[in-house]
JSON list of C-alpha atoms in Angstrom, two decimals:
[
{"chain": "V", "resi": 95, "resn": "UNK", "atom": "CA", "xyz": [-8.34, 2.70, 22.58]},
{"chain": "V", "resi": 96, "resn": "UNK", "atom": "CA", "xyz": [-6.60, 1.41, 25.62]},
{"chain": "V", "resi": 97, "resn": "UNK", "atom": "CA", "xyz": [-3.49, -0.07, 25.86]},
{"chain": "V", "resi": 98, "resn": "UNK", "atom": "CA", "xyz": [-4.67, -3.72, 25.81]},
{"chain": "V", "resi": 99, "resn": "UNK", "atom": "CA", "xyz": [-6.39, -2.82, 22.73]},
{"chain": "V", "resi": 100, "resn": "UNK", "atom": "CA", "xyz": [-3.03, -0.50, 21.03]},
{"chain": "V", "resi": 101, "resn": "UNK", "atom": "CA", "xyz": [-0.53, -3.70, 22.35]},
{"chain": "V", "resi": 102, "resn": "UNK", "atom": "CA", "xyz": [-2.90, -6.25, 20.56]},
{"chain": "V", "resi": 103, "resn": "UNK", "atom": "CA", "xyz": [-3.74, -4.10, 17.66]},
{"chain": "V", "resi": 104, "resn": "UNK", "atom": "CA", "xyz": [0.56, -3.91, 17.21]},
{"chain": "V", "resi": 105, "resn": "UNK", "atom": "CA", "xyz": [0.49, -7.72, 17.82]},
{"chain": "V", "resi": 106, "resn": "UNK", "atom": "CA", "xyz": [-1.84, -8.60, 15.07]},
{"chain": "V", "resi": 107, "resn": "UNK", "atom": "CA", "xyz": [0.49, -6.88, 12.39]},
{"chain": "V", "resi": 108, "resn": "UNK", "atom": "CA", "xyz": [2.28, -8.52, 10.24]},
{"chain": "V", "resi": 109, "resn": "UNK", "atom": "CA", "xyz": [4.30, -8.79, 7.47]},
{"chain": "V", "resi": 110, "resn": "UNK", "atom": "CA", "xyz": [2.93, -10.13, 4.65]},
{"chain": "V", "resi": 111, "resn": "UNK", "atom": "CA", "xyz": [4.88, -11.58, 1.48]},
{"chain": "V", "resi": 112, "resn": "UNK", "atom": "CA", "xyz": [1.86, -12.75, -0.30]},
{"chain": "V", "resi": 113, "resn": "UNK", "atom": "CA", "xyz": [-0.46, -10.53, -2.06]},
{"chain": "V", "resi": 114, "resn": "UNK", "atom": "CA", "xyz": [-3.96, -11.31, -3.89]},
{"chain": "V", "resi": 115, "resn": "UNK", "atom": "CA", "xyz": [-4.63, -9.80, -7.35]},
{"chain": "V", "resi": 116, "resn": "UNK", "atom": "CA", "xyz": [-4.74, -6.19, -7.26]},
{"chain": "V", "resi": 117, "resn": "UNK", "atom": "CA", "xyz": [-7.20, -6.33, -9.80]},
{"chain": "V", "resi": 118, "resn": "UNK", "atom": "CA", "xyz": [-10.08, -8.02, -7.91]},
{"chain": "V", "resi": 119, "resn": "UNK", "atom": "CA", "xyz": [-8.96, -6.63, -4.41]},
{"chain": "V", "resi": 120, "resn": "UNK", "atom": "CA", "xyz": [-7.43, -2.92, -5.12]},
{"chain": "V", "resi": 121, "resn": "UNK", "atom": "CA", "xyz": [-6.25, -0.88, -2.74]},
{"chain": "V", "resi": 122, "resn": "UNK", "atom": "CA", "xyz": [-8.94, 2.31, -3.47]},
{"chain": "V", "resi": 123, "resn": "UNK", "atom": "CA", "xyz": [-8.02, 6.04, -3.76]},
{"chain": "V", "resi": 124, "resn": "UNK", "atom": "CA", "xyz": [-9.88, 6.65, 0.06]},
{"chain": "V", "resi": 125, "resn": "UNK", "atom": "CA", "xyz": [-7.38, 3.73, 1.29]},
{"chain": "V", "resi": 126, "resn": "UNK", "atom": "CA", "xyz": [-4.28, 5.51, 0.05]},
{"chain": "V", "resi": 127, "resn": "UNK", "atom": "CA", "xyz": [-5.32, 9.60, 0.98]},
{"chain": "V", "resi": 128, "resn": "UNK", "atom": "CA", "xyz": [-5.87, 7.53, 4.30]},
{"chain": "V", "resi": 129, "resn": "UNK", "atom": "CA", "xyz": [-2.23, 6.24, 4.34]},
{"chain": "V", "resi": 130, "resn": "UNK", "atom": "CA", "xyz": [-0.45, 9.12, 3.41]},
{"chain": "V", "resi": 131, "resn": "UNK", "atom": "CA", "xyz": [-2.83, 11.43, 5.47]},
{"chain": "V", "resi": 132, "resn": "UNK", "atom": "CA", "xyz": [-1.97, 9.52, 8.66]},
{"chain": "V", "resi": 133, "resn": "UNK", "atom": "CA", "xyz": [1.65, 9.61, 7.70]},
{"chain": "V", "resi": 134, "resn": "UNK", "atom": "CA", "xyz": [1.85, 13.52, 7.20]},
{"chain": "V", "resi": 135, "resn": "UNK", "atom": "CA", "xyz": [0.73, 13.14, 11.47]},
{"chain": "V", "resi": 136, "resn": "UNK", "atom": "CA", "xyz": [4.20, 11.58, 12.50]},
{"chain": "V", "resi": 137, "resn": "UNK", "atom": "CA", "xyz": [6.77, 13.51, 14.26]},
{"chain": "V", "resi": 138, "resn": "UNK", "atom": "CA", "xyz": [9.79, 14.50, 12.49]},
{"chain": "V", "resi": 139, "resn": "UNK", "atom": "CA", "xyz": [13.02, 16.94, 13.14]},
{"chain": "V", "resi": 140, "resn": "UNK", "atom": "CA", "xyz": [12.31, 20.76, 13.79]},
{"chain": "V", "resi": 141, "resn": "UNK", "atom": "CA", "xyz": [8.60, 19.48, 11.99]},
{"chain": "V", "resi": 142, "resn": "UNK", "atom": "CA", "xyz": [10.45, 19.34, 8.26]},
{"chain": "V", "resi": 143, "resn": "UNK", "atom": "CA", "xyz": [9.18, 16.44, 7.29]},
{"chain": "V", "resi": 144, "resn": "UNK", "atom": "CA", "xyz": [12.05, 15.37, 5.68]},
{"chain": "V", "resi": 145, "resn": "UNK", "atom": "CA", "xyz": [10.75, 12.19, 3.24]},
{"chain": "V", "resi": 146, "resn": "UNK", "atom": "CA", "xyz": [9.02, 11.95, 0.40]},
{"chain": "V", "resi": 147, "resn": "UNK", "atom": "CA", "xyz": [6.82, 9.01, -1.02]},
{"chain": "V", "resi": 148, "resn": "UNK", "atom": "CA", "xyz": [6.86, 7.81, -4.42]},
{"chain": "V", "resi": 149, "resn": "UNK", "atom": "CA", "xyz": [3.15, 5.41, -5.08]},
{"chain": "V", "resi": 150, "resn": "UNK", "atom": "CA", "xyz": [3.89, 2.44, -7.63]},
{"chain": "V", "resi": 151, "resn": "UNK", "atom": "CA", "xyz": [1.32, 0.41, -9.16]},
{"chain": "V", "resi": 152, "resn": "UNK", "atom": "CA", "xyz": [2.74, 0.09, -12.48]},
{"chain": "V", "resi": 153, "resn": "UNK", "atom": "CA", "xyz": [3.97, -3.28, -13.23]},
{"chain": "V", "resi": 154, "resn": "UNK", "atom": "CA", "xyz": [6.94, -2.77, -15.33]},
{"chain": "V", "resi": 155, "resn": "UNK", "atom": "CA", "xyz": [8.20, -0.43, -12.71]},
{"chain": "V", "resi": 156, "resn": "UNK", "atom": "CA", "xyz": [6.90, -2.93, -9.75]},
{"chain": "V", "resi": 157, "resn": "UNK", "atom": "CA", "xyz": [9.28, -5.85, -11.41]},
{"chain": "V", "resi": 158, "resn": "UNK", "atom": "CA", "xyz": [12.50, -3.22, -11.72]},
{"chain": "V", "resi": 159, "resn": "UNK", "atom": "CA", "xyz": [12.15, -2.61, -8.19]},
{"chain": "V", "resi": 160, "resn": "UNK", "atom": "CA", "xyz": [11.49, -6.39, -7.77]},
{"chain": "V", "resi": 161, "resn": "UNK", "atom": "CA", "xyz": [14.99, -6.61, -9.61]},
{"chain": "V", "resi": 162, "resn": "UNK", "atom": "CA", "xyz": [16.35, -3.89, -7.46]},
{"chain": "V", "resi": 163, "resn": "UNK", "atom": "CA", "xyz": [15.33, -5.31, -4.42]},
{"chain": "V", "resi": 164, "resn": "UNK", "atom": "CA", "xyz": [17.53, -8.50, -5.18]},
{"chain": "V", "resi": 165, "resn": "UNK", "atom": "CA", "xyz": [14.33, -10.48, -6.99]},
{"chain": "V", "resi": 166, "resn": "UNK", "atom": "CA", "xyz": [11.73, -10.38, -3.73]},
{"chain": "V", "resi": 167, "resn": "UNK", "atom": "CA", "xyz": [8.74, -11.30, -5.40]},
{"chain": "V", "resi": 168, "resn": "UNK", "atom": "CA", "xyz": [6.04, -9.49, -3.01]},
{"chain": "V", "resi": 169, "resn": "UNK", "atom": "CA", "xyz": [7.20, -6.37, -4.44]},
{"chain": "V", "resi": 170, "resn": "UNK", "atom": "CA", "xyz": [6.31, -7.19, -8.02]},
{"chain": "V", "resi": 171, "resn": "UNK", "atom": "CA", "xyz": [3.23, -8.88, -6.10]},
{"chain": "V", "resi": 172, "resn": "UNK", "atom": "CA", "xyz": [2.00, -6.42, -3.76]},
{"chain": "V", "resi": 173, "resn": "UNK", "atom": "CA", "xyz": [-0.90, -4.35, -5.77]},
{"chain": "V", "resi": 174, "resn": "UNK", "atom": "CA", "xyz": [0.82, -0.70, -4.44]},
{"chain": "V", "resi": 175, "resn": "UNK", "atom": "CA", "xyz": [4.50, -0.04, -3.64]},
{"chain": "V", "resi": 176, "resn": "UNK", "atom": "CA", "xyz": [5.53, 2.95, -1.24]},
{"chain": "V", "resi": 177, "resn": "UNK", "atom": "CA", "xyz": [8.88, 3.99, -2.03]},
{"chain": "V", "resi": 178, "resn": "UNK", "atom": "CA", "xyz": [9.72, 6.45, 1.23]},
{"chain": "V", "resi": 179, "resn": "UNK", "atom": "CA", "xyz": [12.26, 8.48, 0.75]},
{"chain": "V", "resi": 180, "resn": "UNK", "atom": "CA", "xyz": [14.82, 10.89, 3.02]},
{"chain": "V", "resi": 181, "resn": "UNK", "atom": "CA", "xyz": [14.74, 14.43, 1.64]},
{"chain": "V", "resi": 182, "resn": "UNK", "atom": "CA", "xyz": [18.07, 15.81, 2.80]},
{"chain": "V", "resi": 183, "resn": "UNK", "atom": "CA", "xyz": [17.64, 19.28, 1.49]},
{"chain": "V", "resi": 184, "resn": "UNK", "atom": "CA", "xyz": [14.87, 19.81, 4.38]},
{"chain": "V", "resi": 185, "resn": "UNK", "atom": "CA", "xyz": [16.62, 18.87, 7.34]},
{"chain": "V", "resi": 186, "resn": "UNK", "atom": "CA", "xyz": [20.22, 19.64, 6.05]},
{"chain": "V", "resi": 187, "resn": "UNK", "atom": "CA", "xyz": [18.73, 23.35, 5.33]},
{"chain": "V", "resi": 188, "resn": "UNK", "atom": "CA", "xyz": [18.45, 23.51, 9.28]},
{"chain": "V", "resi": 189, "resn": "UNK", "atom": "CA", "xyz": [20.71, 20.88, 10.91]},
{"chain": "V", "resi": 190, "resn": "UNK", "atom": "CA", "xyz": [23.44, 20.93, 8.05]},
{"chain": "V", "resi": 191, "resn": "UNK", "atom": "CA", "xyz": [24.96, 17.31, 8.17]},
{"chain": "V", "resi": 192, "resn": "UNK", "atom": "CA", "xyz": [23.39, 15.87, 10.78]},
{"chain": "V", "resi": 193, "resn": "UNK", "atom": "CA", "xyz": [20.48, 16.65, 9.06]},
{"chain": "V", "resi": 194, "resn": "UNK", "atom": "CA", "xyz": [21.06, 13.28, 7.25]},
{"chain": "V", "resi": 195, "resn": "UNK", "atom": "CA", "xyz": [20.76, 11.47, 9.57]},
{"chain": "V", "resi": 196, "resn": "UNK", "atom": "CA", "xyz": [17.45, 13.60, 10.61]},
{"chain": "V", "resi": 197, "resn": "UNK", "atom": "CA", "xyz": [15.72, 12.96, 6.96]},
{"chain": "V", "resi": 198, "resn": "UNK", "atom": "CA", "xyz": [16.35, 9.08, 7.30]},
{"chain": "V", "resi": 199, "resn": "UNK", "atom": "CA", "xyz": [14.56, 9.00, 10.83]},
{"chain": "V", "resi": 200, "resn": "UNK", "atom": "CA", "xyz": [11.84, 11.02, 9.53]},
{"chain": "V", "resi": 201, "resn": "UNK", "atom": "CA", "xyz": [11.49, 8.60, 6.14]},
{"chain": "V", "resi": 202, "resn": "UNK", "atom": "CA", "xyz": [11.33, 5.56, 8.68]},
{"chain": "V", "resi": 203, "resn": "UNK", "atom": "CA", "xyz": [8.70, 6.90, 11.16]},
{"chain": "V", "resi": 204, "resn": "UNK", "atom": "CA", "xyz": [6.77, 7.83, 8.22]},
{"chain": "V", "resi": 205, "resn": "UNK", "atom": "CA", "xyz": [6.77, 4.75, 6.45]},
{"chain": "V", "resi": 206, "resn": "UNK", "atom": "CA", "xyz": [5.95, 3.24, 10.49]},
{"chain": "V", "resi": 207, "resn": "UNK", "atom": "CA", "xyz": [2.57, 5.41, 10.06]},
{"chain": "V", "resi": 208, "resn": "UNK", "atom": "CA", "xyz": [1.80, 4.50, 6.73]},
{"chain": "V", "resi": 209, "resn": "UNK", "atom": "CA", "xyz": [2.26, 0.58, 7.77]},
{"chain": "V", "resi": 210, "resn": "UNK", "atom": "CA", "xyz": [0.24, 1.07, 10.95]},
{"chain": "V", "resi": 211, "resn": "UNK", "atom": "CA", "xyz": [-2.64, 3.45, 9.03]},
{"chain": "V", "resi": 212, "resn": "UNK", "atom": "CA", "xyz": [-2.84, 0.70, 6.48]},
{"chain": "V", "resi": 213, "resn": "UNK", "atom": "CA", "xyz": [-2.86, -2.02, 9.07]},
{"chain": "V", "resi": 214, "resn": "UNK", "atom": "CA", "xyz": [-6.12, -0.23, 10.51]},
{"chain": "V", "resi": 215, "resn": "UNK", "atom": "CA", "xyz": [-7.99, -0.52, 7.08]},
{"chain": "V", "resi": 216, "resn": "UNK", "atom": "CA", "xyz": [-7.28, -4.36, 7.34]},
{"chain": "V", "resi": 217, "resn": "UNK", "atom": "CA", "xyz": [-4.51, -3.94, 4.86]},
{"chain": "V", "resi": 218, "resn": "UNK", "atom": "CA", "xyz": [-1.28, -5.76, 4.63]},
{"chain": "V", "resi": 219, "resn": "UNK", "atom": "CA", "xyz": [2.22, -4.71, 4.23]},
{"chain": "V", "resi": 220, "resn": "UNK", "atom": "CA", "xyz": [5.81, -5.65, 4.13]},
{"chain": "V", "resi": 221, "resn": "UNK", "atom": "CA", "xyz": [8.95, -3.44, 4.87]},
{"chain": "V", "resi": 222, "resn": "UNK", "atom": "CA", "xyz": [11.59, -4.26, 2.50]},
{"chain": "V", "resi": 223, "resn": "UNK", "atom": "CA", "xyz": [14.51, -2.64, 2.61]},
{"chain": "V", "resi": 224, "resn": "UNK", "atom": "CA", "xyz": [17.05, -4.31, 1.34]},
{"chain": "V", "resi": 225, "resn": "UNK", "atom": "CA", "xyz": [17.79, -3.45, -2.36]},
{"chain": "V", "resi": 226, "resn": "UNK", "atom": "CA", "xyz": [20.50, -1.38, -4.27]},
{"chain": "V", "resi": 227, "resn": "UNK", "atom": "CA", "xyz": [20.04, 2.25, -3.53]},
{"chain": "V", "resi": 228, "resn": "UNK", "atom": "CA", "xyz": [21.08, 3.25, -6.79]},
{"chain": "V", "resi": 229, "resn": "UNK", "atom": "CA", "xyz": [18.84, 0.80, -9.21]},
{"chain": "V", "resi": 230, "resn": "UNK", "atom": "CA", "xyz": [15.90, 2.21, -7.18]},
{"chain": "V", "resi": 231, "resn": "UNK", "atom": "CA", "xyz": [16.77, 5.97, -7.55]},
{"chain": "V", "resi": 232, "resn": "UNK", "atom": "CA", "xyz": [17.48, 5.61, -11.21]},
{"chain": "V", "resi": 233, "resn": "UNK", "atom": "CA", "xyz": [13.94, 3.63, -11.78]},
{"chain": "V", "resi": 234, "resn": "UNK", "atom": "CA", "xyz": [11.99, 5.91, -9.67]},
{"chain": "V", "resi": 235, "resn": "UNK", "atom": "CA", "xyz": [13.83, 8.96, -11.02]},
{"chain": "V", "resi": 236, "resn": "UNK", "atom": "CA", "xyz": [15.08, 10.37, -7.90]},
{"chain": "V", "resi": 237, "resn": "UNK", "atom": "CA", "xyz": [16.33, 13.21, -6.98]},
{"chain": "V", "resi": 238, "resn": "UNK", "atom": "CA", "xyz": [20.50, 13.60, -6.06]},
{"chain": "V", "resi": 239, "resn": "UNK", "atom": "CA", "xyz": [19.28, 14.77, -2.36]},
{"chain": "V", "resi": 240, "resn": "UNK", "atom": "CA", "xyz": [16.36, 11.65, -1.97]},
{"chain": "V", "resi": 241, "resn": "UNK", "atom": "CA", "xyz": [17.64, 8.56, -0.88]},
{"chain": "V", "resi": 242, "resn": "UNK", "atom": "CA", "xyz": [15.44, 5.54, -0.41]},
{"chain": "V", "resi": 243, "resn": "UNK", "atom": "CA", "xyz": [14.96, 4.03, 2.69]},
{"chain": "V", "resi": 244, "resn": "UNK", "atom": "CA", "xyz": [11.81, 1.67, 2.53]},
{"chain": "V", "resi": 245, "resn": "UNK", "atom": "CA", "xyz": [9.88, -0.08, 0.01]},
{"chain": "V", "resi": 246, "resn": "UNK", "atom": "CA", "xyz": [6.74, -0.37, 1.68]},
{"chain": "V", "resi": 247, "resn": "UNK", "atom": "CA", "xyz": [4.41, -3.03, -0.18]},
{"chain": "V", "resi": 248, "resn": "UNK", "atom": "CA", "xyz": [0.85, -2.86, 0.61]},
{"chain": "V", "resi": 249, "resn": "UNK", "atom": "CA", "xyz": [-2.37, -4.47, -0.67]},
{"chain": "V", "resi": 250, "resn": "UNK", "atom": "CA", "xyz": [-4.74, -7.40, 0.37]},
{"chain": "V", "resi": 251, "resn": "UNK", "atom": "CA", "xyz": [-2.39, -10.41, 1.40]},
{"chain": "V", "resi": 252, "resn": "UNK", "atom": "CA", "xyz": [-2.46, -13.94, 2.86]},
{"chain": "V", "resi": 253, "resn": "UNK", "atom": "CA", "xyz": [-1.29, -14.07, 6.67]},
{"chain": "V", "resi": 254, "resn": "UNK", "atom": "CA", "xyz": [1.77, -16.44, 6.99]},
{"chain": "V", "resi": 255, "resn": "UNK", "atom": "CA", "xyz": [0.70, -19.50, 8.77]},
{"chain": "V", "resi": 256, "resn": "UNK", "atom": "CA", "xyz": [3.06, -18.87, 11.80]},
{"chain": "V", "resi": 257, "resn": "UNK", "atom": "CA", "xyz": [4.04, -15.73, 13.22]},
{"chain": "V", "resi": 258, "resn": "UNK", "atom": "CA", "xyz": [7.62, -14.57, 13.50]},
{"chain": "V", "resi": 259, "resn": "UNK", "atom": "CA", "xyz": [9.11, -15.42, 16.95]},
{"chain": "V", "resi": 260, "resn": "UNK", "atom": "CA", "xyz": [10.58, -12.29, 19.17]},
{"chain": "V", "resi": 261, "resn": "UNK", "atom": "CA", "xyz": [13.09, -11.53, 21.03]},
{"chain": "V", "resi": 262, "resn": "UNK", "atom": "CA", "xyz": [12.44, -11.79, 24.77]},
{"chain": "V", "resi": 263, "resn": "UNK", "atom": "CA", "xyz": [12.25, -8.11, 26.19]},
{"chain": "V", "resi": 264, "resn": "UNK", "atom": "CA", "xyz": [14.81, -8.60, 28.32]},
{"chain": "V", "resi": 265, "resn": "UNK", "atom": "CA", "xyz": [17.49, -8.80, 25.19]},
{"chain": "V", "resi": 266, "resn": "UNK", "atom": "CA", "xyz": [17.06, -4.60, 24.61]},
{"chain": "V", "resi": 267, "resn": "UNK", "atom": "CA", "xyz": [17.18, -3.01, 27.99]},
{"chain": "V", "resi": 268, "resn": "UNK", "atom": "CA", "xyz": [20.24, -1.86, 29.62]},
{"chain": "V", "resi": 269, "resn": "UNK", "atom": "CA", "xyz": [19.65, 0.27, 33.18]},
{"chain": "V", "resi": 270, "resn": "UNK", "atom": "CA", "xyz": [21.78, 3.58, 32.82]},
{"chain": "V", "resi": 271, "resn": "UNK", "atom": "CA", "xyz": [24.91, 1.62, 31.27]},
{"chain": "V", "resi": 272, "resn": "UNK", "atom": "CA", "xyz": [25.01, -0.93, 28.18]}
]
């Protein structure tokens, strides 16, 4: 792949709020070893890998998290939920606070692998993360040193009709000094 090819794979992502039935369009076993295969691949802090995933297909628990993440209906929708979690206890073991800070970086660029992976099987996701920290650890069960940092719905979707307008480049960069 070239970079033409990598910038117009990136631009052809996106996020998806809309899911079709999970029962006549799963996402398969292969799709999801895939996923989390591709995710184990990302970089992380002194290579910790500081996150864990928790895979939800179960509805009841789908429409808690739903309820958790302040009634957003793709996550009750969305035929899989990826909850991706910061495991403290592996970075803080090496970096002791700051490690923290180390597990939540790792939990996002893994949950960036698992979006692109599934993006390459022609599946669709959405990053959600807004919800209440502590209605998702207490549905999911999670440990005291998890927290959550992304629900990551995936499945077969419906492309929004227009795509999300971006920033010009120009807005981000700063030359040595902000």
């Amino acid at each position: 792949m070239n970079s033409s090819e990598f910038y117009d794979f990136l631009t052809t992502r996106m996020s998806v709020r809309e899911y079709n039935d999970a029962e006549e369009n799963p996402v398969t076993d292969e799709e999801m070893e895939y996923i989390l295969r591709c995710a184990q691949r990302a970089p992380s802090a002194g290579n910790l890998e500081s996150w864990d995933v928790v895979i939800v297909t179960d509805e009841s628990v789908k429409e808690e998290l739903s309820d958790a993440a302040f009634g957003q209906e793709h996550i009750r929708k969305a035929p899989v939920i990826l909850a991706v979690c910061a495991n403290y206890v592996r970075s803080m073991s090496q970096y002791g606070e700051r490690g923290i800070l180390y597990a939540v970086e790792d939990a996002s660029i893994a949950a960036t692998y698992m979006m692109l992976a599934a993006h390459t099987l022609r599946l669709h996701t959405c990053w959600t993360g807004a919800f209440d920290d502590e209605h998702v650890s207490e549905t999911l069960g999670l440990l005291k040193h998890a927290r959550p940092v992304v629900l990551l719905a995936v499945g077969h979707g419906v492309l929004p009709e227009q795509r999300a307008e971006r920033m010009d480049i120009s807005e981000h960069i700063h030359e040595e000094y902000w």
